[in-house]
Coordinates of C-alpha atoms (C1' of nucleotides) in Angstrom, one line a residue:
Chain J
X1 CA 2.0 2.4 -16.3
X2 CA 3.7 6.1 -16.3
X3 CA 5.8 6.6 -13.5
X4 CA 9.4 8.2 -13.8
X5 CA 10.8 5.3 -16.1
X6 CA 8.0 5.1 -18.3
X7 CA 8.4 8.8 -18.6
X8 CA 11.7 8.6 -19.6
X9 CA 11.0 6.2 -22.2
X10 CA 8.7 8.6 -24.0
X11 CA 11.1 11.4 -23.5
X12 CA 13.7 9.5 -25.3
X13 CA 10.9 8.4 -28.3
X14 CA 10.2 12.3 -28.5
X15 CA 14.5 13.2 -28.6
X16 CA 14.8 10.5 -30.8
X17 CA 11.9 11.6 -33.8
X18 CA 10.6 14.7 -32.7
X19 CA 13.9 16.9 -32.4
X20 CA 14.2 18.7 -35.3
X21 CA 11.2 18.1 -37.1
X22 CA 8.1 20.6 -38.4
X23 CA 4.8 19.7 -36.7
X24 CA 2.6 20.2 -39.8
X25 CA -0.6 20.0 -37.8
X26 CA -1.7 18.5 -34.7
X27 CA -5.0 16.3 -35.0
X28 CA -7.0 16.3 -31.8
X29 CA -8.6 12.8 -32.0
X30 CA -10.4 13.3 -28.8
X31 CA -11.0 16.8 -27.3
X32 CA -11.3 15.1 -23.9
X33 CA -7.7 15.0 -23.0
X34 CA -7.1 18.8 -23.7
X35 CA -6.9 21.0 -20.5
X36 CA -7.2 24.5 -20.4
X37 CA -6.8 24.2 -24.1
X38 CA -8.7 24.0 -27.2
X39 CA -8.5 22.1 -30.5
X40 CA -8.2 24.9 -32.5
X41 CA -5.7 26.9 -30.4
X42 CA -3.6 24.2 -29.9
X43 CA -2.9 23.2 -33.9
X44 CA -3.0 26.9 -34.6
X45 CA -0.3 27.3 -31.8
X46 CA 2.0 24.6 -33.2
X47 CA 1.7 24.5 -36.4
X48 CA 5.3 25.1 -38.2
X49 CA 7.3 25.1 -35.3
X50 CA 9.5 22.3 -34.6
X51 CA 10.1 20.4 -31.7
X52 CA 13.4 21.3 -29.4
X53 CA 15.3 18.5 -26.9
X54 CA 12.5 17.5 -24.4
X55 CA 12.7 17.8 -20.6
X56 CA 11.5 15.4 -18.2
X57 CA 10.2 16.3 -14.8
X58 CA 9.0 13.8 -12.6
X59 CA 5.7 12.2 -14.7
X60 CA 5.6 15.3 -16.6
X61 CA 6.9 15.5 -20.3
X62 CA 7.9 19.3 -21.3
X63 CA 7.5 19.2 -24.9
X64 CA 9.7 22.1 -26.4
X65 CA 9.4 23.5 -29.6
X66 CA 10.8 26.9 -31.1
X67 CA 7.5 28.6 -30.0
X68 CA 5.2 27.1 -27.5
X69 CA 5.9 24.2 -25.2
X70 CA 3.5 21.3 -25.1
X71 CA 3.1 19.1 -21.6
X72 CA 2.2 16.3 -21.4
X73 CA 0.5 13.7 -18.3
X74 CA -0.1 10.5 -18.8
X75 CA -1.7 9.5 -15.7
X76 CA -2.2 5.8 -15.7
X77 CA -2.3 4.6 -19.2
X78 CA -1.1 6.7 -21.0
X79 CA 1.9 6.4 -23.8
X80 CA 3.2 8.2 -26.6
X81 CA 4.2 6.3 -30.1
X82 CA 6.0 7.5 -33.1
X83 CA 4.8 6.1 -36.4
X84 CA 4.7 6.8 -40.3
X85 CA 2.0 8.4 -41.5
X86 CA -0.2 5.6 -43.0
X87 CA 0.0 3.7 -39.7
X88 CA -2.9 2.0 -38.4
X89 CA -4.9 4.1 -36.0
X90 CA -5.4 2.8 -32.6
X91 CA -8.2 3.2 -30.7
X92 CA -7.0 5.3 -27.8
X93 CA -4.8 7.6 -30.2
X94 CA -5.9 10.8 -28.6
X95 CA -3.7 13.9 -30.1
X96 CA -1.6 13.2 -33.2
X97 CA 1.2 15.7 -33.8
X98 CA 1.7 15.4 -37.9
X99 CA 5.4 15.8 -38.5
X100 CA 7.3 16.3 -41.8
X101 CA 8.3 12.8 -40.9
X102 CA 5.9 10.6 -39.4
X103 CA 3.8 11.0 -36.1
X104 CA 3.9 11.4 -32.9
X105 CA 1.0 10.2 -31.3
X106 CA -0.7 10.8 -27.5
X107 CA -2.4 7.2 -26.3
X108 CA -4.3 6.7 -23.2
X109 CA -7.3 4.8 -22.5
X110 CA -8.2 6.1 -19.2
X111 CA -7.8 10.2 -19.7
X112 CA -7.3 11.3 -16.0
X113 CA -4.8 13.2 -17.1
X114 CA -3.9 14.9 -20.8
X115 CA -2.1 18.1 -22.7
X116 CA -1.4 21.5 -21.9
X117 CA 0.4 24.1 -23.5
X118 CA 2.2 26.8 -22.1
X119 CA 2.7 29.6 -24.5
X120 CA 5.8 31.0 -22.4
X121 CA 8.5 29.9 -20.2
X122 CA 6.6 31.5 -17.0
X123 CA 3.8 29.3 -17.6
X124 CA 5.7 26.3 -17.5
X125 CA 6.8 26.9 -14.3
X126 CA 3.6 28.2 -12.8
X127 CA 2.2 24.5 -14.1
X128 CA 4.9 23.3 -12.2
X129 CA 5.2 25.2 -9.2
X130 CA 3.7 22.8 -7.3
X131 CA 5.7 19.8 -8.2
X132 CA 8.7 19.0 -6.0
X133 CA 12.5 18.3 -7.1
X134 CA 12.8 15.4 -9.7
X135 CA 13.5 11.8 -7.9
X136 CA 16.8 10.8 -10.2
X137 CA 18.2 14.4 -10.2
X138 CA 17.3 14.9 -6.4
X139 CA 20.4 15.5 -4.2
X140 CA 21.0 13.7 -0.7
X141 CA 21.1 16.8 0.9
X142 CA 18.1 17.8 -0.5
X143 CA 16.3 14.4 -0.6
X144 CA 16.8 14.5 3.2
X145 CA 15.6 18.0 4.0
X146 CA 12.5 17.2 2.6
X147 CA 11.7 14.4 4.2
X148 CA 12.8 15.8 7.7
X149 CA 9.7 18.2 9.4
X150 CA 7.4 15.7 7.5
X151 CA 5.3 13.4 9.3
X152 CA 2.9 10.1 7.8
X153 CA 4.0 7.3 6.6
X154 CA 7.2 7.1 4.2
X155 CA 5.6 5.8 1.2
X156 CA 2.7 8.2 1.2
X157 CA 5.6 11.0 1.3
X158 CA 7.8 9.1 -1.3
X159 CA 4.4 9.3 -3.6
X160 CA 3.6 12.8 -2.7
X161 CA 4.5 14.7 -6.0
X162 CA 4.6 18.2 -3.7
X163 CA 7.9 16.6 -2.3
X164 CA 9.4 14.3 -4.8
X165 CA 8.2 13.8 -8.2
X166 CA 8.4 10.6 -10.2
X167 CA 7.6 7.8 -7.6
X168 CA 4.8 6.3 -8.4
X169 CA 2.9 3.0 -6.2
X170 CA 5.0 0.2 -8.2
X171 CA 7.8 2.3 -7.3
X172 CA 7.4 3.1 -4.1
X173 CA 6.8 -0.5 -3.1
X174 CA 9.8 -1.3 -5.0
X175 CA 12.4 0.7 -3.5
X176 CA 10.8 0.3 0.2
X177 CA 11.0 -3.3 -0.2
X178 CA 14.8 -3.4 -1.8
X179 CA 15.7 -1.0 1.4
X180 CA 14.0 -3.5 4.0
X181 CA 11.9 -0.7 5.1
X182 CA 8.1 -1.1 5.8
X183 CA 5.9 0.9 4.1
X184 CA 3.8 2.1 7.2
X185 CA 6.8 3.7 9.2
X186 CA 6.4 7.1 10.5
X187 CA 9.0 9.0 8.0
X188 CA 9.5 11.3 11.1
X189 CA 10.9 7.3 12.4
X190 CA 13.8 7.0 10.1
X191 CA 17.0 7.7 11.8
X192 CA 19.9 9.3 9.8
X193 CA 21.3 5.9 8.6
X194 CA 18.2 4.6 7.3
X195 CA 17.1 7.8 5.2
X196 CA 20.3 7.3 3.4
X197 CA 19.3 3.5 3.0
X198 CA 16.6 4.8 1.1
X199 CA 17.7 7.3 -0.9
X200 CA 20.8 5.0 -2.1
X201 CA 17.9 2.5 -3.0
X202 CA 15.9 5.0 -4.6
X203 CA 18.6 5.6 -6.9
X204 CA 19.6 1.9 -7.9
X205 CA 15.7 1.6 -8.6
X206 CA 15.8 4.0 -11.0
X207 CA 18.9 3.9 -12.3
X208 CA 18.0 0.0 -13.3
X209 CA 14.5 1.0 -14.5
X210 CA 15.1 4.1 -16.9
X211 CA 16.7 2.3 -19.3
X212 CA 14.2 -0.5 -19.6
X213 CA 11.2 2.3 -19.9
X214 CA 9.0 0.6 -17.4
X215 CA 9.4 -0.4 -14.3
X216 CA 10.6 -4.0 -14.8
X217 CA 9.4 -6.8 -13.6
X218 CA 11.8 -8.3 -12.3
X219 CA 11.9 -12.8 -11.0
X220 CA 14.5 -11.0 -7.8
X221 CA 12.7 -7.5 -7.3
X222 CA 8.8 -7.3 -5.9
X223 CA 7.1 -6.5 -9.2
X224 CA 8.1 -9.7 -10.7
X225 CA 5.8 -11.1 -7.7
X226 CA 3.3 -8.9 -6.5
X227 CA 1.1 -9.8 -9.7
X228 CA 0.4 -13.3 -8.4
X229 CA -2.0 -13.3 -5.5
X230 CA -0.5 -15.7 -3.2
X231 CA 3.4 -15.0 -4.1
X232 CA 5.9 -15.7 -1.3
X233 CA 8.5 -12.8 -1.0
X234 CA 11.5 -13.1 -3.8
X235 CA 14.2 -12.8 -0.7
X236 CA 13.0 -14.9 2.0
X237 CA 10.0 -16.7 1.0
X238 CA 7.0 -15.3 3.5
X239 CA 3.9 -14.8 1.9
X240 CA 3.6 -11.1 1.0
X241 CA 1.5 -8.6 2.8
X242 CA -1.2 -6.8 1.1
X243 CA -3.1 -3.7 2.4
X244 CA -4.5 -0.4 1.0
X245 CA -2.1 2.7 2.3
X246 CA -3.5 6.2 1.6
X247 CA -5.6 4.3 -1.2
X248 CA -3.2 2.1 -3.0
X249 CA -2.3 -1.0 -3.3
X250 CA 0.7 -2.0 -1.3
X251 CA 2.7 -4.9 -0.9
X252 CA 5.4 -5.3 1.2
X253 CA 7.1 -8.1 3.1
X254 CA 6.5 -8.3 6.8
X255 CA 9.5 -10.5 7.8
X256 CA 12.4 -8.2 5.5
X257 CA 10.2 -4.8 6.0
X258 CA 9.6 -5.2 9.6
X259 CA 7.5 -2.3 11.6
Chain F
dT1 C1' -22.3 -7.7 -11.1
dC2 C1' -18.3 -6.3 -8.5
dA3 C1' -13.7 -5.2 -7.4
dG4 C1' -9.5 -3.5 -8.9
dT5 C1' -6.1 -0.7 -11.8
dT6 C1' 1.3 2.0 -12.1
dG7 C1' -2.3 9.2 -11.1
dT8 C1' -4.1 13.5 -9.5
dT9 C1' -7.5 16.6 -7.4
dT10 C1' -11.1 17.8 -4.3
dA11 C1' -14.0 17.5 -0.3
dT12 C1' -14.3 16.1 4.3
dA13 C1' -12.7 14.6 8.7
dT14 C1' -9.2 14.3 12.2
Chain Z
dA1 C1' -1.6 23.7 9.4
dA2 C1' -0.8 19.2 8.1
dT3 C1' -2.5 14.3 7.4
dA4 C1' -5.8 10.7 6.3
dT5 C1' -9.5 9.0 3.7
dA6 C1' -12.8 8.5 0.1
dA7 C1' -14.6 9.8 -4.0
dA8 C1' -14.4 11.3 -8.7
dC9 C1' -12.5 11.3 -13.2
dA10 C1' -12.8 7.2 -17.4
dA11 C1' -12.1 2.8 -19.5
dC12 C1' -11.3 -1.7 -19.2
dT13 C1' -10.2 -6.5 -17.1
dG14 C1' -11.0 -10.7 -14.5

DNA sequence: TCAGTTGTTTATAT
DNA sequence: AATATAAACAACTG
C-alpha cells in the first residue's frame, strides 16, 4: 500500500501517540527487517529517549527522538499501529517500540524494505542523499527543472524516487489519468503547458489523498476501477488499457490519455 | 501450479 | 552517461 499518502497516515499515528512519550524498550519481533542494524543496538540505542514531531519524506518516515532517529520503509505492505500494551499480537508485527503508554508497532508481511537508525543528523541525510525533493512540498519551478534534460517515459520519471519521491504505481496512474496524459509519452514530449497540467494534477491527487491515508479508491478516479479486469474508463466509458511499463502494472485510458 | 502484487536495488543490455 | 528490462527480495492471494 505505502505510497506518499499512506505515509502520511502513519506519520500522523506516530505525531499523534509517539510525541512525547518514553520508548521503554524496543522488541525486535523479527530481526529480518533490521538493516544495517542489530537487535541489540537498536533497543540499547533507544531506550529512554522519547520520540520528537516526525518528518515525512517521500515513503520515508524519519522517526525523531531526543537521541537517535529511527527510519522507517515500508515497501509494499508495510504499516505502523499504535495499540495498548495487552493488545493482541499480529502476525506480521515486526519491531514493537514499548512506550510508557502503549505501542507502536512496525507491520509488514512482505519485508522488502525495514528500519534504520541513524545515530546523527549527518546520517540521515547521507540515507537520503539519494532521494529527490518531496512530491507535495515540490515547487513548480523545481518540479519542472527536473523533469526537463530527462528523457523515458513520464510515469517511469514520476516513479523515479532519484527525482521525485512519494509517487508510487497507483499514483502515478492516477494523476496521469486525471491530467489526460498517457503514460508512455516521452517526458522530453511535454510542452510547457502540459508539464504544468501535470504538476497541478499531481497536487489535487495528493492533496485529496493525504487526508484519507491511502490512496482512495475512488467510483470517479481510476483506482475505483482498475481493480476489476474488464472496467470501462470512469470518464468516457472505453475499456481500459493494460500493459506492464518499466515492470508495473499500468492502466491508462487510450481514448482520454491519447499517445 | 502459476501469475500477480501500491517498492527498491542490482545486474545486464541497449 | 542515461534508460530499459528482468530478476531478486518475501509472503500471500486468486
Amino acid at each position: 500500500m505505502p505510497e506518499l499518502p499512506d505515509v502520511e497516515g502513519f506519520r500522523r499515528v506516530l505525531a499523534e501517540h509517539g510525541v512525547g512519550r518514553r520508548i521503554e524498550r524496543v522488541r525486535v519481533v523479527d530481526p529480518g527487517v533490521l538493516r544495517g542494524v542489530g537487535a541489540g543496538t537498536l533497543d540499547r540505542a533507544l531506550r529512554g529517549h522519547r520520540f520528537d514531531e516526525p518528518e515525512r519524506h517521500g515513503k520515508w518516515l524519519l522517526a525523531h527522538t531526543d537521541g537517535p532517529t529511527v527510519l522507517l520503509h515500508f515497501g509494499m505492505t508495510g504499516s505502523l499501529h499504535w495499540c495498548g500494551t495487552e493488545a493482541a499480537p499480529h502476525r506480521h508485527d515486526r519491531v514493537i517500540f514499548v512506550l510508557d503508554r502503549g505501542e507502536l508497532r512496525y507491520r509488514d508481511m512482505r519485508k522488502l524494505q525495514g528500519v534504520r537508525l541513524a545515530h546523527e543528523p549527518d546520517e540521515v541525510a547521507g540515507l537520503l542523499a539519494k532521494v529527490g525533493p518531496d512530491a507535495l512540498s515540490v515547487t513548480r519551478r523545481d518540479f519542472t527543472e527536473r523533469l526537463r534534460g530527462r528523457r523515458g517515459r513520464v510515469k517511469s520519471v514520476l516513479t523515479d524516487q532519484s527525482v521525485l519521491a512519494g509517487l508510487g504505481n497507483l499514483l502515478a496512474d492516477e494523476i496521469l489519468w486525471q491530467a489526460r496524459i498517457s503514460p508512455w509519452t516521452p517526458v522530453d514530449r511535454l510542452d510547457d503547458a502540459r508539464r504544468r497540467v501535470l504538476f497541478d494534477t499531481m497536487r489535487r491527487v495528493l492533496r485529496a489523498a493525504v487526508p484519507t491515508g491511502r490512496v482512495p479508491p475512488r467510483r470517479s478516479w481510476l483506482t475505483g476501477a482498475r481493480d476489476s479486469p474488464d472496467a470501462p474508463c470512469p470518464r468516457c466509458g472505453t475499456p481500459l488499457s493494460r500493459r506492464r511499463l518499466s515492470g508495473r502494472g499500468t492502466v491508462w485510458c487510450q481514448r482520454c490519455q491519447p499517445g
